[in-house]
CSV table of C-alpha atoms in Angstrom, one decimal:
chain,number,residue,atom,x,y,z
I,1,LEU,CA,61.3,84.9,-51.3
I,2,ARG,CA,64.5,84.4,-53.2
I,3,ALA,CA,62.6,84.1,-56.5
I,4,LEU,CA,60.5,87.2,-55.5
I,5,ARG,CA,63.8,89.2,-54.7
I,6,GLU,CA,65.2,88.2,-58.2
I,7,GLU,CA,62.1,89.4,-59.9
I,8,ASP,CA,61.8,92.5,-57.9
I,9,GLN,CA,65.4,93.5,-58.7
I,10,ALA,CA,64.4,93.2,-62.4
I,11,ASN,CA,61.3,95.2,-62.1
I,12,VAL,CA,61.4,97.9,-59.2
I,13,THR,CA,58.0,99.3,-60.2
I,14,GLY,CA,56.4,96.5,-58.3
I,15,ASP,CA,54.5,94.6,-61.1
I,16,ALA,CA,56.3,91.4,-60.2
I,17,LEU,CA,55.4,91.8,-56.7
I,18,THR,CA,51.9,92.4,-57.6
I,19,ARG,CA,51.6,89.3,-59.8
I,20,PHE,CA,52.9,87.2,-56.9
I,21,VAL,CA,50.5,88.8,-54.5
I,22,ARG,CA,47.5,88.4,-57.0
I,23,GLN,CA,48.5,84.7,-57.7
I,24,ARG,CA,48.6,83.9,-54.0
I,25,HIS,CA,45.5,85.9,-53.1
I,26,HIS,CA,43.4,83.9,-55.7
I,27,GLU,CA,45.0,80.4,-55.2
I,28,VAL,CA,45.4,80.5,-51.4
I,29,ASP,CA,43.0,83.2,-50.2
I,30,GLN,CA,43.0,81.9,-46.8
I,31,THR,CA,46.7,82.8,-46.2
I,32,GLY,CA,45.6,86.4,-45.7
I,33,ILE,CA,48.6,87.8,-47.5
I,34,PHE,CA,46.7,90.6,-49.3
I,35,SER,CA,44.5,91.3,-46.2
I,36,ARG,CA,47.5,91.7,-44.0
I,37,ALA,CA,49.2,94.0,-46.6
I,38,ARG,CA,46.0,96.0,-46.9
I,39,ASN,CA,45.6,96.4,-43.2
I,40,LEU,CA,49.3,97.6,-43.0
I,41,PHE,CA,48.9,100.1,-45.8
I,42,THR,CA,45.8,101.6,-44.2
I,43,LYS,CA,47.8,101.9,-40.9
I,44,PHE,CA,50.9,103.5,-42.6
I,45,THR,CA,48.9,106.1,-44.6
I,46,ARG,CA,46.5,106.8,-41.5
I,47,GLY,CA,43.5,105.8,-43.5
I,48,TYR,CA,44.1,108.1,-46.5
I,49,PHE,CA,44.5,105.2,-48.8
I,50,LYS,CA,43.4,101.6,-49.0
I,51,LEU,CA,44.9,98.9,-51.2
I,52,GLU,CA,43.2,96.9,-53.9
I,53,ILE,CA,44.7,94.6,-56.6
I,54,ASP,CA,43.9,95.2,-60.3
I,55,ASP,CA,43.0,91.9,-61.8
I,56,ASP,CA,44.0,92.8,-65.3
I,57,ILE,CA,45.9,89.8,-66.5
I,58,GLU,CA,47.9,91.6,-69.1
I,59,ASN,CA,48.7,94.6,-66.8
I,60,PRO,CA,48.4,93.6,-63.2
I,61,GLY,CA,49.0,96.3,-60.6
I,62,PHE,CA,48.2,97.6,-57.3
I,63,ARG,CA,45.4,100.2,-57.0
I,64,CYS,CA,45.6,102.6,-54.1
I,65,ILE,CA,42.2,104.2,-53.4
I,66,ASP,CA,42.1,107.6,-52.2
I,67,THR,CA,39.5,107.3,-49.5
I,68,ALA,CA,38.5,111.0,-49.7
I,69,THR,CA,37.7,110.9,-53.4
I,70,GLY,CA,37.1,107.2,-54.1
I,71,ARG,CA,39.6,107.5,-57.0
I,72,GLY,CA,42.3,104.9,-57.6
I,73,ARG,CA,45.9,105.3,-58.4
I,74,ASN,CA,48.5,102.8,-59.7
I,75,ILE,CA,51.9,102.6,-58.1
I,76,GLU,CA,53.6,105.0,-60.6
I,77,GLU,CA,51.1,107.8,-59.6
I,78,LEU,CA,51.9,107.5,-56.0
I,79,SER,CA,54.1,110.0,-54.1
I,80,SER,CA,57.6,108.5,-53.1
I,81,ASN,CA,56.4,108.3,-49.5
I,82,THR,CA,53.2,106.4,-50.3
I,83,ARG,CA,55.0,104.1,-52.7
I,84,ILE,CA,57.5,103.0,-50.1
I,85,GLN,CA,54.7,102.5,-47.6
I,86,LEU,CA,52.8,100.3,-50.0
I,87,LEU,CA,55.8,98.1,-50.9
I,88,LEU,CA,56.8,97.8,-47.2
I,89,SER,CA,53.3,96.7,-46.4
I,90,VAL,CA,53.4,93.9,-49.0
I,91,ARG,CA,56.9,92.7,-48.0
I,92,ILE,CA,56.0,92.5,-44.4
I,93,ALA,CA,52.9,90.4,-45.3
I,94,PHE,CA,55.0,88.1,-47.4
I,95,VAL,CA,57.5,87.5,-44.7
I,96,GLU,CA,54.9,86.7,-42.1
I,97,ASN,CA,53.1,84.3,-44.4
I,98,GLN,CA,56.3,82.4,-45.5
I,99,GLU,CA,57.0,81.4,-41.7
I,100,GLN,CA,53.8,79.5,-41.5
I,101,GLY,CA,53.9,79.5,-37.7
I,102,GLY,CA,57.5,78.4,-37.4
I,103,ARG,CA,60.5,80.2,-36.3
I,104,LYS,CA,60.3,84.0,-36.9
I,105,MET,CA,62.7,85.4,-39.3
I,106,PRO,CA,64.4,88.7,-38.5
I,107,PHE,CA,63.2,91.7,-40.4
I,108,ILE,CA,65.6,94.3,-41.8
I,109,LEU,CA,65.0,97.7,-43.1
I,110,ASP,CA,67.5,99.9,-44.7
I,111,GLU,CA,66.7,103.7,-44.4
I,112,ALA,CA,63.1,103.1,-45.1
I,113,LEU,CA,62.2,106.5,-43.5
I,114,ALA,CA,64.5,108.5,-45.6
I,115,ILE,CA,61.9,110.3,-47.6
I,116,SER,CA,58.8,109.9,-45.4
I,117,ASP,CA,57.4,112.9,-43.7
I,118,GLU,CA,57.4,112.9,-39.8
I,119,GLN,CA,53.8,111.7,-39.4
I,120,TRP,CA,54.2,108.8,-41.7
I,121,ALA,CA,57.7,107.9,-40.6
I,122,GLU,CA,56.3,107.5,-37.2
I,123,GLU,CA,53.7,105.1,-38.3
I,124,ILE,CA,56.3,102.8,-39.9
I,125,ILE,CA,58.3,102.9,-36.7
I,126,LYS,CA,55.2,102.1,-34.8
I,127,ALA,CA,54.6,99.1,-37.1
I,128,GLY,CA,58.1,98.0,-36.6
I,129,ILE,CA,57.5,98.1,-32.9
I,130,ASP,CA,54.3,96.0,-33.3
I,131,ILE,CA,56.2,93.4,-35.3
I,132,CYS,CA,58.8,93.1,-32.5
I,133,SER,CA,56.1,92.8,-29.8
I,134,ASP,CA,55.5,89.1,-30.6
I,135,GLY,CA,59.2,88.2,-30.3
I,136,ARG,CA,60.5,89.0,-33.8
I,137,GLN,CA,64.1,90.5,-34.1
I,138,PHE,CA,64.1,93.8,-36.0
I,139,PHE,CA,67.1,95.5,-37.5
I,140,TYR,CA,67.0,99.0,-38.8
I,141,LEU,CA,70.0,100.3,-40.8
I,142,THR,CA,70.6,104.0,-41.3
I,143,ALA,CA,73.3,106.6,-41.6
I,144,GLN,CA,70.9,109.3,-40.4
I,145,HIS,CA,71.3,110.3,-36.8
I,146,ASP,CA,67.8,111.9,-36.7
I,147,GLU,CA,66.2,108.5,-37.6
I,148,VAL,CA,68.1,106.9,-34.6
I,149,GLY,CA,66.6,109.5,-32.4
I,150,LYS,CA,63.0,108.8,-33.8
I,151,TRP,CA,63.4,105.2,-33.0
I,152,ARG,CA,64.7,106.1,-29.4
I,153,ARG,CA,61.8,108.4,-28.8
I,154,LEU,CA,59.1,105.8,-29.6
I,155,LEU,CA,60.9,102.8,-28.1
I,156,ASP,CA,61.2,104.7,-24.8
I,157,ASP,CA,57.3,104.2,-24.2
I,158,THR,CA,57.7,100.3,-24.7
I,159,ASP,CA,59.0,97.5,-22.7
I,160,LEU,CA,61.0,96.1,-25.7
I,161,GLU,CA,64.7,95.5,-25.5
I,162,ALA,CA,66.5,97.7,-28.0
I,163,ARG,CA,70.1,98.3,-28.7
I,164,VAL,CA,71.9,100.9,-30.9
I,165,ILE,CA,75.1,99.7,-32.6
I,166,ASP,CA,77.0,102.7,-33.7
I,167,LEU,CA,79.5,101.5,-36.3
I,168,ALA,CA,81.4,104.8,-36.0
I,169,GLU,CA,82.0,103.8,-32.4
I,170,VAL,CA,82.9,100.3,-33.2
I,171,ARG,CA,85.4,101.4,-35.7
I,172,GLU,CA,86.8,104.0,-33.3
I,173,PHE,CA,85.9,107.0,-35.5
I,174,SER,CA,86.1,110.5,-34.0
I,175,GLN,CA,83.3,111.7,-31.6
I,176,LYS,CA,81.9,114.0,-34.4
I,177,ASP,CA,81.0,110.9,-36.5
I,178,ARG,CA,79.2,109.1,-33.8
I,179,VAL,CA,75.4,109.0,-33.1
I,180,PRO,CA,74.6,111.8,-30.5
I,181,PRO,CA,72.7,110.6,-27.4
I,182,GLN,CA,69.8,112.9,-27.7
I,183,VAL,CA,66.3,112.2,-28.9
I,184,PHE,CA,65.3,114.0,-32.0
I,185,GLU,CA,61.8,115.5,-31.3
I,186,PRO,CA,59.6,115.9,-34.3
I,187,PRO,CA,58.5,119.3,-35.4
I,188,PRO,CA,55.6,120.8,-33.7
I,189,ALA,CA,52.4,119.4,-35.0
I,190,VAL,CA,49.5,121.6,-36.4
I,191,GLU,CA,47.7,122.6,-33.4
I,192,ILE,CA,44.0,121.8,-33.4
I,193,PRO,CA,42.0,124.2,-31.3
I,194,GLY,CA,40.1,122.7,-28.4
I,195,PRO,CA,36.3,123.2,-28.1
I,196,ALA,CA,36.5,124.7,-24.6
I,197,GLY,CA,32.8,124.5,-24.0
I,198,MET,CA,31.8,125.7,-27.6
I,199,SER,CA,28.6,124.5,-29.3
I,200,HIS,CA,28.9,122.3,-32.4
I,201,GLU,CA,28.3,125.2,-34.6
I,202,ALA,CA,30.7,127.5,-32.8
I,203,TYR,CA,33.5,124.9,-32.9
I,204,GLY,CA,33.0,124.5,-36.7
I,205,LYS,CA,33.7,128.2,-37.1
I,206,ALA,CA,36.8,127.8,-34.9
I,207,LEU,CA,38.0,125.0,-37.0
I,208,ASP,CA,37.2,127.0,-40.1
I,209,VAL,CA,35.4,123.8,-41.7
I,210,PRO,CA,34.9,124.2,-45.3
I,211,SER,CA,31.5,123.8,-47.0
I,212,ILE,CA,30.5,120.4,-48.5
I,213,ASP,CA,31.7,120.2,-52.1
I,214,GLN,CA,28.5,119.2,-54.0
I,215,GLU,CA,30.5,117.5,-56.7
I,216,ALA,CA,32.7,115.4,-54.4
I,217,ALA,CA,32.4,112.0,-52.7
I,218,VAL,CA,31.2,111.6,-49.1
I,219,GLY,CA,34.7,110.4,-48.2
I,220,GLY,CA,36.0,113.9,-48.5
I,221,VAL,CA,33.5,115.4,-46.0
I,222,HIS,CA,35.1,117.0,-42.8
I,223,LEU,CA,34.3,115.1,-39.7
I,224,TRP,CA,32.7,118.2,-38.1
I,225,TYR,CA,29.6,117.4,-40.1
I,226,LEU,CA,29.4,113.8,-38.9
I,227,VAL,CA,30.4,114.0,-35.1
I,228,GLU,CA,28.1,116.3,-33.1
I,229,ASP,CA,30.0,116.1,-29.8
I,230,PRO,CA,32.9,118.7,-29.9
I,231,GLU,CA,34.9,117.0,-27.3
I,232,ARG,CA,34.9,113.7,-29.1
I,233,LEU,CA,35.5,115.4,-32.4
I,234,TYR,CA,38.5,117.1,-31.0
I,235,LYS,CA,40.0,113.7,-29.9
I,236,ILE,CA,39.6,112.3,-33.3
I,237,LEU,CA,41.0,115.4,-35.1
I,238,ASN,CA,43.9,115.5,-32.7
I,239,ASN,CA,45.0,112.1,-34.0
I,240,GLY,CA,45.4,113.3,-37.5
I,241,ILE,CA,42.0,112.2,-38.7
I,242,ASN,CA,39.6,114.7,-40.2
I,243,LEU,CA,37.8,113.2,-43.2
I,244,TRP,CA,35.0,110.7,-43.2
I,245,GLY,CA,36.7,108.3,-45.8
I,246,GLN,CA,39.8,108.3,-43.6
I,247,LEU,CA,38.0,107.5,-40.4
I,248,GLU,CA,35.8,104.9,-42.1
I,249,ASN,CA,39.0,103.0,-43.5
I,250,LEU,CA,40.7,103.1,-40.2
I,251,VAL,CA,37.7,101.7,-38.2
I,252,ASP,CA,36.9,99.0,-40.9
I,253,SER,CA,40.6,97.9,-40.7
I,254,ASN,CA,40.7,98.0,-36.8
I,255,ASN,CA,43.3,100.7,-37.1
I,256,SER,CA,41.5,103.4,-35.1
I,257,GLU,CA,42.9,104.0,-31.8
I,258,ASN,CA,39.7,105.5,-30.2
I,259,LEU,CA,36.7,104.2,-32.1
I,260,THR,CA,35.3,100.8,-33.1
I,261,ALA,CA,32.5,99.9,-35.4
I,262,ASP,CA,30.2,99.2,-32.5
I,263,SER,CA,30.9,102.6,-30.7
I,264,THR,CA,27.9,105.0,-30.5
I,265,VAL,CA,30.0,107.8,-31.9
I,266,TYR,CA,30.9,105.9,-35.0
I,267,LYS,CA,27.5,104.6,-35.6
I,268,ASN,CA,26.0,108.0,-35.4
I,269,ALA,CA,28.7,109.4,-37.7
I,270,ALA,CA,28.1,106.5,-40.1
I,271,ALA,CA,24.4,107.3,-40.2
I,272,ALA,CA,25.2,110.9,-40.8
I,273,ALA,CA,27.5,109.9,-43.7
I,274,ARG,CA,24.7,107.7,-45.2
I,275,VAL,CA,22.5,110.9,-45.3
I,276,LEU,CA,25.1,113.0,-47.0
I,277,GLU,CA,26.1,110.3,-49.5
I,278,SER,CA,22.4,109.8,-50.4
I,279,ALA,CA,21.9,113.7,-50.7
I,280,LEU,CA,25.0,114.1,-52.8
I,281,ARG,CA,23.9,111.3,-55.1
I,282,TYR,CA,20.4,112.7,-55.7
I,283,ARG,CA,21.8,116.1,-56.2
I,284,LEU,CA,23.7,114.8,-59.2
I,285,VAL,CA,20.6,113.4,-60.9
I,286,GLY,CA,20.3,115.4,-64.0
I,287,ARG,CA,23.8,116.6,-63.8
I,288,GLY,CA,25.9,113.4,-64.3
I,289,ARG,CA,28.3,111.8,-62.1
I,290,PRO,CA,32.1,112.3,-62.9
I,291,VAL,CA,33.7,109.6,-65.1
I,292,ASN,CA,37.0,108.3,-63.8
I,293,ARG,CA,39.4,105.4,-64.5
I,294,ARG,CA,37.2,102.9,-62.4
I,295,VAL,CA,34.1,103.7,-64.2
I,296,LEU,CA,35.7,103.4,-67.6
I,297,LYS,CA,37.2,100.0,-66.8
I,298,ASN,CA,34.1,98.7,-65.3
I,299,SER,CA,32.4,99.6,-68.5
I,300,ALA,CA,34.4,96.9,-70.4
I,301,CYS,CA,34.1,99.1,-73.5
I,302,CYS,CA,37.6,100.6,-73.8
I,303,GLY,CA,39.9,97.6,-74.2
I,304,THR,CA,43.5,98.5,-75.1
I,305,HIS,CA,42.3,102.2,-75.4
I,306,LEU,CA,41.6,102.4,-71.6
I,307,GLU,CA,44.5,104.6,-70.6
I,308,ALA,CA,44.0,107.1,-73.6
I,309,VAL,CA,40.3,107.3,-72.7
I,310,VAL,CA,41.1,107.9,-69.0
I,311,GLU,CA,43.4,110.6,-70.0
I,312,ARG,CA,40.9,112.3,-72.1
I,313,ALA,CA,38.1,111.9,-69.4
I,314,GLU,CA,40.5,113.7,-66.8
I,315,GLU,CA,41.1,116.5,-69.3
I,316,LEU,CA,37.3,116.9,-69.6
I,317,ASP,CA,36.8,116.9,-65.7
I,318,GLY,CA,34.9,113.6,-65.9
I,319,ASP,CA,32.1,115.1,-68.1
I,320,GLY,CA,30.6,112.0,-69.7
I,321,ARG,CA,28.7,113.8,-72.5
I,322,ARG,CA,31.8,115.7,-73.5
I,323,LEU,CA,33.9,112.5,-73.4
I,324,VAL,CA,31.5,110.7,-75.8
I,325,THR,CA,31.6,113.7,-78.1
I,326,ALA,CA,35.4,113.8,-78.1
I,327,LEU,CA,35.5,110.1,-78.9
I,328,SER,CA,32.9,110.4,-81.7
I,329,ALA,CA,35.2,113.2,-83.1
I,330,GLY,CA,38.2,110.7,-83.3
I,331,GLU,CA,40.2,112.2,-80.4
I,332,VAL,CA,41.3,108.7,-79.4
I,333,LYS,CA,42.5,107.1,-82.6
I,334,ARG,CA,41.1,103.6,-83.7
I,335,PHE,CA,38.4,103.7,-81.1
I,336,ARG,CA,35.5,102.0,-82.9
I,337,LYS,CA,32.2,103.6,-83.1
I,338,GLN,CA,30.5,100.5,-82.0
I,339,LYS,CA,32.4,100.7,-78.7
I,340,ILE,CA,31.7,104.5,-78.3
I,341,SER,CA,28.0,103.6,-78.6
I,342,GLU,CA,28.3,100.9,-76.0
I,343,LEU,CA,30.2,103.2,-73.6
I,344,GLU,CA,27.6,106.0,-74.2
I,345,GLN,CA,24.8,103.5,-73.2
I,346,TYR,CA,26.8,102.3,-70.2
I,347,LEU,CA,27.3,105.8,-68.9
I,348,GLU,CA,23.7,106.7,-69.3
I,349,GLU,CA,22.6,103.5,-67.5
I,350,HIS,CA,24.9,104.2,-64.7
I,351,GLY,CA,24.2,107.9,-64.1
I,352,PHE,CA,27.3,109.4,-65.6
I,353,ILE,CA,25.4,111.0,-68.6
I,354,PRO,CA,22.2,112.6,-67.4
I,355,VAL,CA,19.0,111.3,-68.9
I,356,GLU,CA,16.7,112.6,-66.3
I,357,GLU,CA,15.6,116.1,-65.1
I,358,GLU,CA,17.3,117.7,-62.1
I,359,LEU,CA,15.5,117.0,-58.8
I,360,SER,CA,14.0,119.8,-56.8
I,361,PRO,CA,15.3,120.3,-53.1
I,362,ALA,CA,11.9,118.9,-51.9
I,363,GLU,CA,12.3,115.9,-54.1
I,364,ILE,CA,15.8,115.3,-52.9
I,365,ASP,CA,14.7,115.6,-49.3
I,366,GLU,CA,11.9,113.1,-49.7
I,367,ARG,CA,14.2,110.5,-51.3
I,368,VAL,CA,17.0,110.8,-48.8
I,369,ARG,CA,14.5,110.5,-46.0
I,370,ARG,CA,13.1,107.3,-47.6
I,371,ASP,CA,16.7,105.9,-48.0
I,372,VAL,CA,17.6,106.4,-44.2
I,373,TYR,CA,14.3,105.7,-42.6
I,374,LYS,CA,15.9,102.7,-40.6
I,375,ASP,CA,18.4,105.1,-39.1
I,376,LEU,CA,15.5,107.3,-37.9
I,377,GLU,CA,13.6,104.4,-36.5
I,378,THR,CA,16.6,103.1,-34.6
I,379,GLY,CA,17.4,106.6,-33.2
I,380,LEU,CA,20.8,106.9,-35.0
I,381,LEU,CA,19.4,110.0,-36.5
I,382,SER,CA,16.8,112.7,-35.3
I,383,THR,CA,14.5,114.4,-37.7
I,384,GLU,CA,16.3,117.7,-36.9
I,385,ARG,CA,19.8,116.2,-37.5
I,386,LEU,CA,18.5,114.7,-40.8
I,387,SER,CA,17.2,118.0,-42.0
I,388,TRP,CA,20.3,119.9,-41.0
I,389,LEU,CA,22.5,117.5,-43.0
I,390,ILE,CA,20.4,117.6,-46.1
I,391,GLN,CA,20.6,121.4,-45.8
I,392,GLN,CA,24.4,121.3,-45.7
I,393,VAL,CA,24.5,119.6,-49.2
I,394,LEU,CA,21.7,121.6,-50.8
I,395,ARG,CA,22.4,125.1,-49.4
I,396,GLU,CA,22.9,127.8,-52.0
I,397,GLY,CA,26.4,129.5,-52.7
I,398,GLN,CA,28.3,126.2,-52.4
């Protein structure tokens, strides 16, 4: 830990931390450092992100996958809130691993909530409470009275022993400098309308659910499309979960408060998500899937030009054909023609440059039904539900 701190002081971007995690993850995978960090990161971000490690030896880094879009971001591309949550997740995992079942070390945080919004700050506090629940001592240092109030409010619902040490009081400062006794309540949350006996369709209108983006990933689909029971949907939405990618990530990491992977509601939602994913994929036949950083890296064609090619792809909205044309025109200097040809072939073979004719709605319907026939046989989907889901992807005017 001492060596890690010295490295981290020299490189606050997190690269040193990444190298350490990657080395441990590969050398001693059973320690679960990365798995624990990943689980915490999912919890802190309420499922909006999941953590991966970029195995590029020259440029190691964390990749934070946006569960709504499937796109990855490196640590420099994250908001300040998310960056703090990421580094906090990794440090907690390190501390727990270093103990190796021995005496638990105290955990100390210094104003880690300072730039977190209310919802995410609450998740960090709850994580701190979880850490304390198995006997660990936890210190939180702050000069912000409202942060003390947030801790008080959430600790009131636990059996943990907690103590506020007000240094202004210890030093006998004036009363105005001391921490006020009140609990600071969070601002009112966005109110989710209850279903009040509404049908599924009526509740969707009350929620003003957007149409499915035909160019997007299934992770960004609103849960109204996947959860038929309005009452169960309301409970999930009321916990700040409204997208499929978010819910899937939370359930997979056992961070969902109300659902498990074995629950009927989740199984039915997952089956519906498979329908939408299949329909969205077939709709892209003849249109070309968007090219992003992960695609370009997986192609192994870009080498040292990867970042420049990624930037150009983003400027072209992920259009593979236009990207190849731009590269052929020399818009990324010293990118060899052979590599351009290899990249073009890769993009064609993997559906990023269309080489087929567009499928008709009837052809898409037939292929989707073939993909999900097991869900029909097991009763996770009805034929009516299947038809409705396909129509949501293919309907005109989206």
